[in-house]
């Protein structure tokens, strides 16, 4: 793989040399593009010796090679470490004053920033806005590590360890690889179920269906035949799917179990109501001033994901099953330990875990998810739009299916 390692002007530039070694030892071809400021911390000789390529910070060297166009165009991946506050600002505003920013503007593949700066700089609203803007464009910006900084201060702002940046780069390129689901039939469930109370009222939830639709689209892009079992959604189903519209959890169960019988994979992205009103009133429940407040008794809905796993195992189908979970950590365990427990209980092959709370989860277009696999691989962290999360899940599912 052709990697551009952009190096910003911070003291952590020396750690980029270790990152460069990790990339070259893994067999990648790395060209280092430092900023002028970076060259004051670590000189060109170090980068040239370690990478085997000549090094320049400006667009005016080797003009015949048109490096300012070529490097970004040809790169399979661009990693910027350390990314200073200045570099993030210049990248966010699309500046092109040196070779590295030109290269970033020409990038076609994934881009990963590993920030390093003082805590105040990282937390400054200007930097936060630049990071949010870059992320909204699909760029991956890692969270800096916490700890001792260059001066007497400490806090978030340290460059993540080279091994962590390397792992993030690996995950990013795996997610960006075109997934292969040609000849596969994939059933995706999406949206939120609605459980009727009477002819006009229902119990619902806030699922928009966006993630499920993004998954259906990603599976189509990967060449699959896609069935979309859609409960209530705020967004339209993508063109090209076989659409099966349902209302309640029980309808979704029936449609999904039927579709699963001849599917290679099932992705359970729907928000299924865990409970439904035990009795459906045939007529509208009236408010009567003299009557007591009405009480709705709930009955538990079946767990469709568990039923899918049980049916697959009973029939010995070679089928991949993906579940979703919304988790929060508490004093008894962190998100990861709860998610591992759920993966075990549900028995699915992949579990996509959304960390909810703070500013994450519902209603946002940016997602932070962990993809856990029963085959025991390391959890894969994906940060990005719902489309990027969907592409990563589909790529991972394709690999699981290939291994079945
Ligand atoms: N699911 C299902 N049938 C249900 C409820 C949920 O198939 N009756 C599926 C969802 O589509 C999702 C996963 O199971 O893939 C979510 O599991 P769930 O146990 O509901 O987890 P959480 O929503 O995270 O909630 P909790 O922690 O309360 O169990």
Short mmCIF file of C-alpha atoms and ligand atoms in Angstrom, two decimals:
data_model
loop_
_atom_site.label_atom_id
_atom_site.label_comp_id
_atom_site.label_asym_id
_atom_site.label_seq_id
_atom_site.Cartn_x
_atom_site.Cartn_y
_atom_site.Cartn_z
CA UNK A 1 0.00 0.00 0.00
CA UNK A 2 1.22 3.53 -0.76
CA UNK A 3 1.06 5.65 2.39
CA UNK A 4 1.80 9.35 2.78
CA UNK A 5 2.96 10.18 6.29
CA UNK A 6 2.35 13.87 6.91
CA UNK A 7 4.31 15.24 9.85
CA UNK A 8 3.29 18.46 11.62
CA UNK A 9 5.56 20.78 13.57
CA UNK A 10 5.34 19.52 17.11
CA UNK A 11 7.74 17.84 19.50
CA UNK A 12 5.86 14.56 18.95
CA UNK A 13 7.30 14.54 15.40
CA UNK A 14 10.00 12.17 16.68
CA UNK A 15 7.31 9.57 17.45
CA UNK A 16 6.28 9.68 13.78
CA UNK A 17 9.65 8.05 13.04
CA UNK A 18 8.50 5.02 15.07
CA UNK A 19 5.20 5.01 13.20
CA UNK A 20 7.10 5.13 9.91
CA UNK A 21 9.06 2.04 10.99
CA UNK A 22 5.83 0.19 11.79
CA UNK A 23 4.47 0.98 8.33
CA UNK A 24 7.62 0.01 6.44
CA UNK A 25 8.08 -3.18 8.49
CA UNK A 26 4.51 -4.13 7.51
CA UNK A 27 5.62 -3.86 3.86
CA UNK A 28 4.12 -0.49 2.97
CA UNK A 29 5.73 2.11 0.73
CA UNK A 30 5.81 5.32 2.74
CA UNK A 31 6.60 8.83 1.56
CA UNK A 32 7.06 11.37 4.32
CA UNK A 33 5.74 14.89 3.76
CA UNK A 34 6.72 17.10 6.68
CA UNK A 35 5.77 20.74 7.16
CA UNK A 36 8.57 23.35 7.32
CA UNK A 37 7.98 23.52 11.08
CA UNK A 38 8.26 19.72 11.40
CA UNK A 39 11.70 19.83 9.79
CA UNK A 40 12.87 21.98 12.73
CA UNK A 41 12.11 19.06 15.05
CA UNK A 42 13.25 16.12 12.91
CA UNK A 43 15.37 16.75 9.83
CA UNK A 44 14.88 15.50 6.29
CA UNK A 45 17.85 13.11 6.59
CA UNK A 46 16.02 11.00 9.19
CA UNK A 47 12.89 10.74 7.07
CA UNK A 48 14.82 9.98 3.88
CA UNK A 49 16.93 7.29 5.53
CA UNK A 50 13.95 5.60 7.16
CA UNK A 51 11.57 5.82 4.17
CA UNK A 52 13.97 5.43 1.25
CA UNK A 53 12.32 8.39 -0.53
CA UNK A 54 13.41 11.98 -0.92
CA UNK A 55 11.64 14.44 1.31
CA UNK A 56 10.38 17.95 0.73
CA UNK A 57 8.03 20.35 2.48
CA UNK A 58 7.37 22.65 -0.47
CA UNK A 59 5.73 22.35 -3.84
CA UNK A 60 8.77 23.93 -5.52
CA UNK A 61 11.16 20.93 -5.26
CA UNK A 62 11.18 18.31 -8.03
CA UNK A 63 8.74 20.36 -10.08
CA UNK A 64 9.08 17.95 -12.99
CA UNK A 65 7.44 15.22 -10.87
CA UNK A 66 4.42 17.45 -10.08
CA UNK A 67 4.50 16.09 -6.54
CA UNK A 68 1.77 18.39 -5.26
CA UNK A 69 -0.71 16.56 -7.51
CA UNK A 70 0.82 13.11 -7.71
CA UNK A 71 1.37 12.27 -4.04
CA UNK A 72 -2.23 12.78 -2.93
CA UNK A 73 -3.64 11.15 -6.03
CA UNK A 74 -1.58 8.00 -5.77
CA UNK A 75 -1.82 7.50 -2.01
CA UNK A 76 -3.94 4.65 -0.70
CA UNK A 77 -3.89 6.27 2.72
CA UNK A 78 -2.70 9.56 4.23
CA UNK A 79 -1.77 9.62 7.90
CA UNK A 80 -0.89 12.92 9.58
CA UNK A 81 0.98 12.51 12.86
CA UNK A 82 1.37 14.68 14.77
CA UNK A 83 -1.46 16.88 13.55
CA UNK A 84 -0.97 20.28 15.18
CA UNK A 85 -3.77 22.79 15.82
CA UNK A 86 -2.38 24.84 12.94
CA UNK A 87 -2.38 21.91 10.54
CA UNK A 88 -5.94 20.90 11.47
CA UNK A 89 -7.04 24.51 10.87
CA UNK A 90 -5.31 24.66 7.50
CA UNK A 91 -6.74 21.30 6.44
CA UNK A 92 -10.25 22.27 7.60
CA UNK A 93 -10.18 25.49 5.59
CA UNK A 94 -8.72 23.85 2.50
CA UNK A 95 -5.48 25.84 2.40
CA UNK A 96 -2.72 24.81 0.04
CA UNK A 97 0.37 26.72 1.13
CA UNK A 98 2.76 23.79 1.32
CA UNK A 99 3.23 20.29 -0.05
CA UNK A 100 1.34 18.55 2.77
CA UNK A 101 -1.82 20.68 2.49
CA UNK A 102 -1.73 20.31 -1.33
CA UNK A 103 -1.46 16.57 -0.89
CA UNK A 104 -4.44 16.56 1.49
CA UNK A 105 -6.53 18.47 -1.05
CA UNK A 106 -5.66 15.95 -3.74
CA UNK A 107 -6.39 12.90 -1.56
CA UNK A 108 -8.74 10.30 -2.97
CA UNK A 109 -8.37 7.63 -0.29
CA UNK A 110 -8.90 7.65 3.48
CA UNK A 111 -7.23 10.33 5.62
CA UNK A 112 -6.30 9.89 9.29
CA UNK A 113 -5.20 12.68 11.63
CA UNK A 114 -3.49 11.91 14.94
CA UNK A 115 -3.54 15.21 16.86
CA UNK A 116 -0.96 16.36 19.40
CA UNK A 117 -1.03 19.72 21.13
CA UNK A 118 -1.53 21.33 24.52
CA UNK A 119 -4.85 20.60 26.20
CA UNK A 120 -6.02 24.22 25.94
CA UNK A 121 -5.38 24.19 22.19
CA UNK A 122 -7.21 20.87 21.73
CA UNK A 123 -10.18 22.08 23.77
CA UNK A 124 -10.33 25.54 22.18
CA UNK A 125 -13.61 26.05 20.30
CA UNK A 126 -11.67 26.89 17.13
CA UNK A 127 -9.89 23.52 17.14
CA UNK A 128 -13.07 21.67 18.14
CA UNK A 129 -14.89 23.29 15.20
CA UNK A 130 -12.08 22.40 12.79
CA UNK A 131 -12.08 18.79 13.99
CA UNK A 132 -15.88 18.58 13.68
CA UNK A 133 -15.71 19.98 10.14
CA UNK A 134 -13.01 17.52 9.08
CA UNK A 135 -14.95 14.61 10.59
CA UNK A 136 -18.16 15.71 8.86
CA UNK A 137 -16.27 15.37 5.59
CA UNK A 138 -15.35 11.79 6.36
CA UNK A 139 -11.84 12.42 7.62
CA UNK A 140 -10.84 10.35 10.66
CA UNK A 141 -9.47 12.45 13.52
CA UNK A 142 -8.30 10.35 16.46
CA UNK A 143 -8.80 11.54 20.01
CA UNK A 144 -5.45 12.54 21.50
CA UNK A 145 -4.19 10.51 24.45
CA UNK A 146 -4.11 11.96 27.96
CA UNK A 147 -0.98 12.32 30.04
CA UNK A 148 2.20 14.37 30.49
CA UNK A 149 2.64 17.05 27.82
CA UNK A 150 5.84 18.85 26.88
CA UNK A 151 5.81 21.40 29.68
CA UNK A 152 4.70 20.88 33.27
CA UNK A 153 1.11 20.46 32.09
CA UNK A 154 -0.82 17.26 31.56
CA UNK A 155 -4.23 16.36 30.09
CA UNK A 156 -5.65 15.33 26.71
CA UNK A 157 -3.27 16.35 23.92
CA UNK A 158 -0.59 13.68 23.73
CA UNK A 159 -0.01 11.99 20.42
CA UNK A 160 -1.60 8.51 20.56
CA UNK A 161 1.05 5.77 20.73
CA UNK A 162 2.47 4.81 17.30
CA UNK A 163 1.01 1.28 17.73
CA UNK A 164 -2.46 2.78 18.25
CA UNK A 165 -2.14 5.03 15.18
CA UNK A 166 -0.96 2.02 13.18
CA UNK A 167 -3.99 -0.03 14.32
CA UNK A 168 -6.37 2.83 13.47
CA UNK A 169 -4.80 3.11 10.00
CA UNK A 170 -5.21 -0.63 9.48
CA UNK A 171 -8.89 -0.52 10.51
CA UNK A 172 -9.51 2.48 8.27
CA UNK A 173 -8.10 0.87 5.16
CA UNK A 174 -9.90 -2.40 5.91
CA UNK A 175 -13.15 -0.41 6.12
CA UNK A 176 -12.36 1.42 2.85
CA UNK A 177 -11.62 -1.75 0.90
CA UNK A 178 -14.40 -2.55 -1.55
CA UNK A 179 -16.48 -5.24 0.10
CA UNK A 180 -17.42 -8.35 -1.77
CA UNK A 181 -20.99 -9.52 -1.40
CA UNK A 182 -21.67 -10.42 -5.01
CA UNK A 183 -24.05 -13.43 -5.28
CA UNK A 184 -25.07 -13.01 -1.66
CA UNK A 185 -28.59 -12.28 -0.42
CA UNK A 186 -28.66 -10.00 2.59
CA UNK A 187 -31.72 -9.20 4.71
CA UNK A 188 -31.55 -5.89 6.55
CA UNK A 189 -34.11 -4.74 9.12
CA UNK A 190 -34.48 -1.02 9.72
CA UNK A 191 -36.56 1.61 11.48
CA UNK A 192 -38.62 1.49 14.66
CA UNK A 193 -41.58 -0.79 15.27
CA UNK A 194 -44.93 0.65 16.36
CA UNK A 195 -47.10 -1.27 18.80
CA UNK A 196 -50.78 -0.27 18.58
CA UNK A 197 -52.71 0.60 21.70
CA UNK A 198 -55.97 1.36 19.89
CA UNK A 199 -56.84 2.32 16.30
CA UNK A 200 -55.13 5.74 16.60
CA UNK A 201 -52.38 5.34 19.20
CA UNK A 202 -49.17 3.34 19.36
CA UNK A 203 -46.01 2.83 21.39
CA UNK A 204 -43.05 3.77 19.23
CA UNK A 205 -39.40 4.72 19.46
CA UNK A 206 -37.08 7.33 18.04
CA UNK A 207 -35.30 5.22 15.45
CA UNK A 208 -35.07 7.10 12.15
CA UNK A 209 -34.10 4.10 10.05
CA UNK A 210 -31.07 5.99 8.70
CA UNK A 211 -28.49 3.43 9.84
CA UNK A 212 -30.49 0.51 8.43
CA UNK A 213 -30.95 2.30 5.12
CA UNK A 214 -27.22 3.08 4.99
CA UNK A 215 -26.52 -0.62 5.60
CA UNK A 216 -28.91 -1.66 2.83
CA UNK A 217 -27.21 0.79 0.48
CA UNK A 218 -23.72 -0.42 1.47
CA UNK A 219 -24.78 -4.03 0.88
CA UNK A 220 -26.16 -3.07 -2.55
CA UNK A 221 -22.90 -1.26 -3.35
CA UNK A 222 -21.03 -4.43 -2.41
CA UNK A 223 -23.04 -6.33 -5.00
CA UNK A 224 -25.57 -8.09 -2.76
CA UNK A 225 -29.25 -8.72 -3.43
CA UNK A 226 -30.88 -6.87 -0.56
CA UNK A 227 -34.21 -7.36 1.21
CA UNK A 228 -35.13 -4.49 3.46
CA UNK A 229 -37.64 -5.30 6.19
CA UNK A 230 -38.67 -1.76 7.09
CA UNK A 231 -40.60 -0.73 10.17
CA UNK A 232 -41.38 2.99 10.56
CA UNK A 233 -38.62 5.08 8.94
CA UNK A 234 -38.10 8.84 8.50
CA UNK A 235 -36.10 8.27 5.32
CA UNK A 236 -37.02 6.54 2.07
CA UNK A 237 -35.81 3.04 1.26
CA UNK A 238 -32.96 3.05 -1.27
CA UNK A 239 -33.74 2.16 -4.87
CA UNK A 240 -32.81 -1.38 -5.73
CA UNK A 241 -33.90 -3.18 -2.54
CA UNK A 242 -36.80 -5.60 -2.22
CA UNK A 243 -38.88 -3.68 0.29
CA UNK A 244 -41.03 -5.48 2.87
CA UNK A 245 -42.91 -2.94 4.99
CA UNK A 246 -44.00 -3.93 8.48
CA UNK A 247 -45.54 -2.19 11.49
CA UNK A 248 -45.23 -4.16 14.71
CA UNK A 249 -42.47 -6.26 16.24
CA UNK A 250 -44.49 -9.42 15.58
CA UNK A 251 -44.89 -8.50 11.90
CA UNK A 252 -41.19 -7.72 11.68
CA UNK A 253 -40.44 -11.08 13.29
CA UNK A 254 -42.54 -13.00 10.79
CA UNK A 255 -41.14 -11.15 7.75
CA UNK A 256 -37.54 -11.41 8.95
CA UNK A 257 -37.65 -15.11 9.88
CA UNK A 258 -39.17 -15.84 6.45
CA UNK A 259 -36.62 -13.71 4.57
CA UNK A 260 -33.77 -15.22 6.59
CA UNK A 261 -34.53 -18.77 5.40
CA UNK A 262 -32.73 -18.18 2.13
CA UNK A 263 -30.44 -15.29 3.07
CA UNK A 264 -26.68 -15.49 3.42
CA UNK A 265 -26.75 -12.79 6.05
CA UNK A 266 -29.18 -10.93 8.28
CA UNK A 267 -28.43 -7.49 9.70
CA UNK A 268 -30.75 -6.59 12.59
CA UNK A 269 -30.56 -2.80 12.62
CA UNK A 270 -34.24 -2.26 13.45
CA UNK A 271 -35.20 -0.86 16.84
CA UNK A 272 -37.60 -3.56 17.90
CA UNK A 273 -39.98 -2.76 20.75
CA UNK A 274 -39.22 -5.05 23.65
CA UNK A 275 -42.84 -4.80 24.83
CA UNK A 276 -46.28 -4.38 23.25
CA UNK A 277 -49.65 -3.56 24.80
CA UNK A 278 -51.01 -6.91 25.95
CA UNK A 279 -54.42 -6.07 24.57
CA UNK A 280 -55.35 -4.07 21.51
CA UNK A 281 -58.47 -2.01 22.02
CA UNK A 282 -60.74 -2.40 18.99
CA UNK A 283 -62.12 1.09 19.49
CA UNK A 284 -60.43 4.34 20.43
CA UNK A 285 -59.92 4.61 24.19
CA UNK A 286 -62.04 7.63 25.20
CA UNK A 287 -61.17 10.06 27.94
CA UNK A 288 -64.05 10.17 30.34
CA UNK A 289 -63.85 12.64 33.15
CA UNK A 290 -65.43 10.27 35.63
CA UNK A 291 -63.26 7.24 34.77
CA UNK A 292 -60.01 6.19 36.43
CA UNK A 293 -56.76 6.76 34.51
CA UNK A 294 -56.35 3.98 31.96
CA UNK A 295 -53.61 1.42 32.54
CA UNK A 296 -51.77 -0.22 29.68
CA UNK A 297 -50.46 -3.68 30.49
CA UNK A 298 -47.45 -4.69 28.46
CA UNK A 299 -46.47 -8.10 27.14
CA UNK A 300 -42.90 -8.99 26.19
CA UNK A 301 -42.05 -9.31 22.51
CA UNK A 302 -39.90 -12.22 21.36
CA UNK A 303 -36.20 -11.49 20.80
CA UNK A 304 -35.97 -11.85 17.03
CA UNK A 305 -32.18 -11.77 16.93
CA UNK A 306 -31.98 -14.73 19.31
CA UNK A 307 -34.63 -16.58 17.31
CA UNK A 308 -32.68 -16.00 14.10
CA UNK A 309 -29.55 -17.44 15.68
CA UNK A 310 -31.48 -20.42 17.09
CA UNK A 311 -33.12 -21.15 13.69
CA UNK A 312 -29.80 -20.91 11.87
CA UNK A 313 -28.10 -23.23 14.33
CA UNK A 314 -30.98 -25.72 14.34
CA UNK A 315 -31.01 -25.90 10.54
CA UNK A 316 -27.22 -25.79 10.20
CA UNK A 317 -27.34 -22.84 7.80
CA UNK A 318 -24.13 -21.09 6.79
CA UNK A 319 -25.36 -17.63 7.58
CA UNK A 320 -23.86 -14.46 9.08
CA UNK A 321 -25.99 -12.62 11.64
CA UNK A 322 -25.29 -9.06 12.77
CA UNK A 323 -26.88 -7.49 15.84
CA UNK A 324 -26.87 -3.93 17.10
CA UNK A 325 -26.66 -2.69 20.65
CA UNK A 326 -26.85 0.64 22.40
CA UNK A 327 -24.72 0.57 25.52
CA UNK A 328 -23.64 2.84 28.30
CA UNK A 329 -21.00 2.05 30.88
CA UNK A 330 -21.69 2.29 34.60
CA UNK A 331 -19.93 1.56 37.89
CA UNK A 332 -20.32 -2.21 37.35
CA UNK A 333 -18.75 -2.38 33.92
CA UNK A 334 -17.63 -0.48 30.85
CA UNK A 335 -19.28 -0.44 27.43
CA UNK A 336 -16.98 -3.14 26.13
CA UNK A 337 -17.64 -5.62 28.92
CA UNK A 338 -21.43 -5.17 28.62
CA UNK A 339 -21.18 -5.52 24.83
CA UNK A 340 -19.13 -8.74 25.13
CA UNK A 341 -21.81 -10.15 27.42
CA UNK A 342 -24.54 -9.25 24.94
CA UNK A 343 -22.62 -10.78 22.02
CA UNK A 344 -22.33 -14.01 24.00
CA UNK A 345 -26.03 -14.01 25.03
CA UNK A 346 -27.36 -13.23 21.57
CA UNK A 347 -24.98 -15.62 19.78
CA UNK A 348 -24.72 -13.45 16.64
CA UNK A 349 -21.47 -13.26 14.65
CA UNK A 350 -20.97 -9.51 14.79
CA UNK A 351 -22.32 -6.99 17.27
CA UNK A 352 -22.23 -3.31 16.35
CA UNK A 353 -22.14 -1.35 19.56
CA UNK A 354 -23.22 2.25 19.74
CA UNK A 355 -21.98 4.05 22.78
CA UNK A 356 -24.91 6.24 23.81
CA UNK A 357 -24.97 9.16 26.20
CA UNK A 358 -23.27 12.57 26.12
CA UNK A 359 -23.47 13.81 22.54
CA UNK A 360 -23.36 10.37 20.95
CA UNK A 361 -26.00 8.11 19.46
CA UNK A 362 -29.58 9.08 18.72
CA UNK A 363 -30.36 11.74 16.18
CA UNK A 364 -26.78 12.52 15.19
CA UNK A 365 -25.32 11.80 11.80
CA UNK A 366 -21.94 10.95 13.25
CA UNK A 367 -21.51 7.65 14.99
CA UNK A 368 -18.89 6.12 17.23
CA UNK A 369 -19.26 2.38 17.08
CA UNK A 370 -17.32 -0.71 18.05
CA UNK A 371 -17.67 -3.82 15.90
CA UNK A 372 -17.27 -6.94 18.04
CA UNK A 373 -16.83 -10.32 16.49
CA UNK A 374 -17.46 -13.77 17.94
CA UNK A 375 -14.44 -15.07 16.07
CA UNK A 376 -12.44 -13.22 18.73
CA UNK A 377 -10.75 -10.52 16.67
CA UNK A 378 -9.96 -7.24 18.39
CA UNK A 379 -12.97 -4.88 18.56
CA UNK A 380 -12.86 -2.53 15.57
CA UNK A 381 -13.58 1.13 16.34
CA UNK A 382 -15.28 3.09 13.59
CA UNK A 383 -15.97 6.79 13.78
CA UNK A 384 -17.79 8.50 10.99
CA UNK A 385 -21.03 9.05 9.17
CA UNK A 386 -23.74 6.38 9.11
CA UNK A 387 -22.59 5.57 5.54
CA UNK A 388 -19.02 5.00 6.74
CA UNK A 389 -20.17 2.86 9.64
CA UNK A 390 -22.36 0.88 7.23
CA UNK A 391 -19.45 0.35 4.82
CA UNK A 392 -17.26 -0.88 7.68
CA UNK A 393 -19.96 -3.29 8.94
CA UNK A 394 -20.58 -4.65 5.44
CA UNK A 395 -16.85 -5.08 4.79
CA UNK A 396 -16.50 -6.95 8.06
CA UNK A 397 -19.56 -9.09 7.31
CA UNK A 398 -18.14 -9.97 3.88
CA UNK A 399 -14.99 -11.27 5.54
CA UNK A 400 -17.00 -13.31 8.05
CA UNK A 401 -19.02 -14.86 5.24
CA UNK A 402 -15.88 -15.70 3.28
CA UNK A 403 -14.58 -17.52 6.35
CA UNK A 404 -17.75 -19.59 6.91
N1 LIG B 1 -33.76 -7.09 18.88
C1 LIG B 1 -34.56 -8.11 18.42
N2 LIG B 1 -35.76 -8.37 19.00
C2 LIG B 1 -36.18 -7.65 20.05
C3 LIG B 1 -35.35 -6.60 20.56
C4 LIG B 1 -34.15 -6.35 19.94
O1 LIG B 1 -34.17 -8.78 17.46
N3 LIG B 1 -37.36 -7.92 20.61
C5 LIG B 1 -32.46 -6.85 18.23
C6 LIG B 1 -32.23 -5.46 17.69
O2 LIG B 1 -32.59 -5.36 16.32
C7 LIG B 1 -30.73 -5.29 17.85
C8 LIG B 1 -30.46 -6.06 19.13
O3 LIG B 1 -31.48 -7.05 19.21
O4 LIG B 1 -30.01 -5.90 16.81
C9 LIG B 1 -30.53 -5.16 20.32
O5 LIG B 1 -30.60 -5.94 21.44
P1 LIG B 1 -31.33 -5.51 22.78
O6 LIG B 1 -31.31 -6.70 23.66
O7 LIG B 1 -32.60 -4.82 22.53
O8 LIG B 1 -30.29 -4.53 23.26
P2 LIG B 1 -30.38 -3.06 23.60
O9 LIG B 1 -31.31 -2.35 22.64
O10 LIG B 1 -28.98 -2.61 23.61
O11 LIG B 1 -31.09 -3.04 25.01
P3 LIG B 1 -30.88 -3.85 26.41
O12 LIG B 1 -29.48 -3.55 26.85
O13 LIG B 1 -31.95 -3.28 27.23
O14 LIG B 1 -31.10 -5.32 26.17
#
